[in-house]
């Protein structure tokens, strides 16, 4: 029997891929840093049985329509807003993602971002490196306390809960908002379910961990930032488009909120001239939430395991939906 033909849209380490070559006929886009061009992705997806995709690949109707060979798309991310799930289901293309394996790693980064923004860690490091450190002074680079403050987590799912666990270690008071209440989480983490508006009004740190959907698109808009405390710090490690960046910028320059920590942006990579990057009170990262060597390898292996299981007639481990 012929091995299933699988196209991986970015160069992944051969040490991870090699064991899977016994079962799969694997072809890889040779670049590690540059996404596969759209025309190559379209051409390959019309020929292959499976795709291993990145969040930079649009698996939309156009692509899905023009393939009759594709059976499975394994996305190297837990978020799958780059894939038209409804149309994939219609075309009977199975879609998988990488939940759980990246939860703690992403929560570590999210809490690190919160700490960096609150205690002005990046700004302070740059200050020292520029040789501007003079005599000690009482309010030099004074930030905000983290301990005993209110953290409001919007999207208390796997990663949101892991962020809450870390916040508990800092004696923070935990508020959360989801569409549905989770009593078990409330008891475990002593977290209070709060309506969205109440959460953003009461929180010292507002953390977005919601998936990007039509419902969450620009959920943090001008009205939301205007409701926040003037000392509030906004953290986004979910997806850029949940935030209206122009409104965030205005809230920061008008001192309606105190700072922000952002791992994700509406357009990635963000241009170096973007107004948000000009503000000292903003810590910006290049979408590295799950970027540790261990976790990225676990994510790659989960994608490949899902593909192998599918072609062996077994249930995939992490189907979307
Ligand atoms: P998850 O377990 O599915 O959690 C998502 C949570 O959001 C759920 O609790 C869900 O609760 C809530 N939610 C969904 N729609 C909502 C809405 N309209 N209003 C309020 N709450 C809503 O997902 P996860 O594994 O924690 O991942 C969350 C997201 O993080 C991913 O989708 C991805 O975009 C992002 N992420 C980013 C990075 C990074 O590198 N920065 C890494 C990993 C993940 P209800 O269903 O009850 O509303």
PDB file of C-alpha atoms and ligand atoms in Angstrom, residues 55 78-81 99-100 102-103 106 109 154-160 177-181 209-213 215-216 219 236-239 263-264 287-291 296, ligand 1:
ATOM      1  CA  UNK A  55      -1.217  29.503  12.037  1.00  0.00           C
ATOM      2  CA  UNK A  78      -4.447  25.283  19.664  1.00  0.00           C
ATOM      3  CA  UNK A  79      -6.180  28.246  17.984  1.00  0.00           C
ATOM      4  CA  UNK A  80      -7.676  27.412  14.601  1.00  0.00           C
ATOM      5  CA  UNK A  81      -9.003  30.780  13.445  1.00  0.00           C
ATOM      6  CA  UNK A  99      -4.508  21.663  23.012  1.00  0.00           C
ATOM      7  CA  UNK A 100      -3.067  20.777  26.446  1.00  0.00           C
ATOM      8  CA  UNK A 102       1.089  24.018  25.261  1.00  0.00           C
ATOM      9  CA  UNK A 103      -1.114  25.093  28.172  1.00  0.00           C
ATOM     10  CA  UNK A 106       1.675  29.618  27.307  1.00  0.00           C
ATOM     11  CA  UNK A 109       4.660  33.406  29.147  1.00  0.00           C
ATOM     12  CA  UNK A 154     -11.517  36.662  29.939  1.00  0.00           C
ATOM     13  CA  UNK A 155     -11.555  33.120  28.542  1.00  0.00           C
ATOM     14  CA  UNK A 156     -11.069  30.831  31.527  1.00  0.00           C
ATOM     15  CA  UNK A 157     -10.339  27.696  29.527  1.00  0.00           C
ATOM     16  CA  UNK A 158      -7.239  25.509  29.659  1.00  0.00           C
ATOM     17  CA  UNK A 159      -4.710  28.375  29.462  1.00  0.00           C
ATOM     18  CA  UNK A 160      -6.879  30.835  31.403  1.00  0.00           C
ATOM     19  CA  UNK A 177     -15.575  35.592  32.392  1.00  0.00           C
ATOM     20  CA  UNK A 178     -16.688  32.907  29.926  1.00  0.00           C
ATOM     21  CA  UNK A 179     -19.961  32.418  28.107  1.00  0.00           C
ATOM     22  CA  UNK A 180     -20.655  29.589  30.531  1.00  0.00           C
ATOM     23  CA  UNK A 181     -19.938  29.352  34.233  1.00  0.00           C
ATOM     24  CA  UNK A 209      -7.318  34.208  26.736  1.00  0.00           C
ATOM     25  CA  UNK A 210     -10.367  33.870  24.446  1.00  0.00           C
ATOM     26  CA  UNK A 211     -10.176  32.202  21.031  1.00  0.00           C
ATOM     27  CA  UNK A 212     -10.664  34.501  18.039  1.00  0.00           C
ATOM     28  CA  UNK A 213     -14.208  34.011  16.717  1.00  0.00           C
ATOM     29  CA  UNK A 215     -18.105  36.909  18.623  1.00  0.00           C
ATOM     30  CA  UNK A 216     -14.743  37.850  20.197  1.00  0.00           C
ATOM     31  CA  UNK A 219     -14.269  42.500  22.027  1.00  0.00           C
ATOM     32  CA  UNK A 236      -3.279  39.825  25.435  1.00  0.00           C
ATOM     33  CA  UNK A 237      -1.785  36.405  24.716  1.00  0.00           C
ATOM     34  CA  UNK A 238      -4.727  35.037  22.731  1.00  0.00           C
ATOM     35  CA  UNK A 239      -5.149  36.509  19.236  1.00  0.00           C
ATOM     36  CA  UNK A 263       2.143  38.732  22.575  1.00  0.00           C
ATOM     37  CA  UNK A 264      -0.198  38.901  19.578  1.00  0.00           C
ATOM     38  CA  UNK A 287       3.750  35.653  19.320  1.00  0.00           C
ATOM     39  CA  UNK A 288       5.943  33.347  21.429  1.00  0.00           C
ATOM     40  CA  UNK A 289       3.319  32.049  23.886  1.00  0.00           C
ATOM     41  CA  UNK A 290       4.074  28.369  23.300  1.00  0.00           C
ATOM     42  CA  UNK A 291       7.641  28.878  22.093  1.00  0.00           C
ATOM     43  CA  UNK A 296       7.113  23.027  20.156  1.00  0.00           C
TER      44      UNK A 296
HETATM   45  P1  LIG B   1      -9.956  26.846  25.558  1.00  0.00           P
HETATM   46  O1  LIG B   1      -9.607  25.837  26.590  1.00  0.00           O
HETATM   47  O2  LIG B   1     -10.936  26.502  24.509  1.00  0.00           O
HETATM   48  O3  LIG B   1     -10.437  28.168  26.326  1.00  0.00           O
HETATM   49  C1  LIG B   1     -11.079  29.217  25.718  1.00  0.00           C
HETATM   50  C2  LIG B   1     -12.032  29.850  26.726  1.00  0.00           C
HETATM   51  O4  LIG B   1     -12.624  30.996  26.138  1.00  0.00           O
HETATM   52  C3  LIG B   1     -13.155  28.922  27.169  1.00  0.00           C
HETATM   53  O5  LIG B   1     -13.197  28.891  28.560  1.00  0.00           O
HETATM   54  C4  LIG B   1     -14.425  29.561  26.593  1.00  0.00           C
HETATM   55  O6  LIG B   1     -15.496  29.390  27.507  1.00  0.00           O
HETATM   56  C5  LIG B   1     -14.017  31.029  26.477  1.00  0.00           C
HETATM   57  N1  LIG B   1     -14.746  31.725  25.410  1.00  0.00           N
HETATM   58  C6  LIG B   1     -14.924  31.340  24.127  1.00  0.00           C
HETATM   59  N2  LIG B   1     -15.684  32.237  23.463  1.00  0.00           N
HETATM   60  C7  LIG B   1     -15.979  33.214  24.363  1.00  0.00           C
HETATM   61  C8  LIG B   1     -16.727  34.413  24.293  1.00  0.00           C
HETATM   62  N3  LIG B   1     -17.352  34.770  23.166  1.00  0.00           N
HETATM   63  N4  LIG B   1     -16.825  35.174  25.400  1.00  0.00           N
HETATM   64  C9  LIG B   1     -16.218  34.805  26.548  1.00  0.00           C
HETATM   65  N5  LIG B   1     -15.488  33.676  26.687  1.00  0.00           N
HETATM   66  C10 LIG B   1     -15.375  32.895  25.601  1.00  0.00           C
HETATM   67  O7  LIG B   1      -8.659  27.318  24.780  1.00  0.00           O
HETATM   68  P2  LIG B   1      -7.149  27.440  25.330  1.00  0.00           P
HETATM   69  O8  LIG B   1      -6.426  26.191  25.051  1.00  0.00           O
HETATM   70  O9  LIG B   1      -7.177  27.979  26.716  1.00  0.00           O
HETATM   71  O10 LIG B   1      -6.600  28.556  24.305  1.00  0.00           O
HETATM   72  C11 LIG B   1      -7.201  29.842  24.260  1.00  0.00           C
HETATM   73  C12 LIG B   1      -6.664  30.660  23.106  1.00  0.00           C
HETATM   74  O11 LIG B   1      -5.342  31.084  23.392  1.00  0.00           O
HETATM   75  C13 LIG B   1      -6.513  29.925  21.768  1.00  0.00           C
HETATM   76  O12 LIG B   1      -7.723  29.900  21.044  1.00  0.00           O
HETATM   77  C14 LIG B   1      -5.453  30.703  21.039  1.00  0.00           C
HETATM   78  O13 LIG B   1      -6.036  31.692  20.221  1.00  0.00           O
HETATM   79  C15 LIG B   1      -4.685  31.381  22.165  1.00  0.00           C
HETATM   80  N6  LIG B   1      -3.280  30.902  22.274  1.00  0.00           N
HETATM   81  C16 LIG B   1      -2.264  31.783  22.060  1.00  0.00           C
HETATM   82  C17 LIG B   1      -0.955  31.356  22.181  1.00  0.00           C
HETATM   83  C18 LIG B   1       0.181  32.315  21.968  1.00  0.00           C
HETATM   84  O14 LIG B   1       1.222  31.900  21.464  1.00  0.00           O
HETATM   85  N7  LIG B   1       0.060  33.564  22.352  1.00  0.00           N
HETATM   86  C19 LIG B   1      -0.677  30.031  22.513  1.00  0.00           C
HETATM   87  C20 LIG B   1      -1.723  29.164  22.724  1.00  0.00           C
HETATM   88  C21 LIG B   1      -3.041  29.602  22.600  1.00  0.00           C
HETATM   89  P3  LIG B   1     -17.030  29.341  26.997  1.00  0.00           P
HETATM   90  O15 LIG B   1     -17.059  28.357  25.869  1.00  0.00           O
HETATM   91  O16 LIG B   1     -17.812  28.936  28.203  1.00  0.00           O
HETATM   92  O17 LIG B   1     -17.342  30.724  26.570  1.00  0.00           O
END
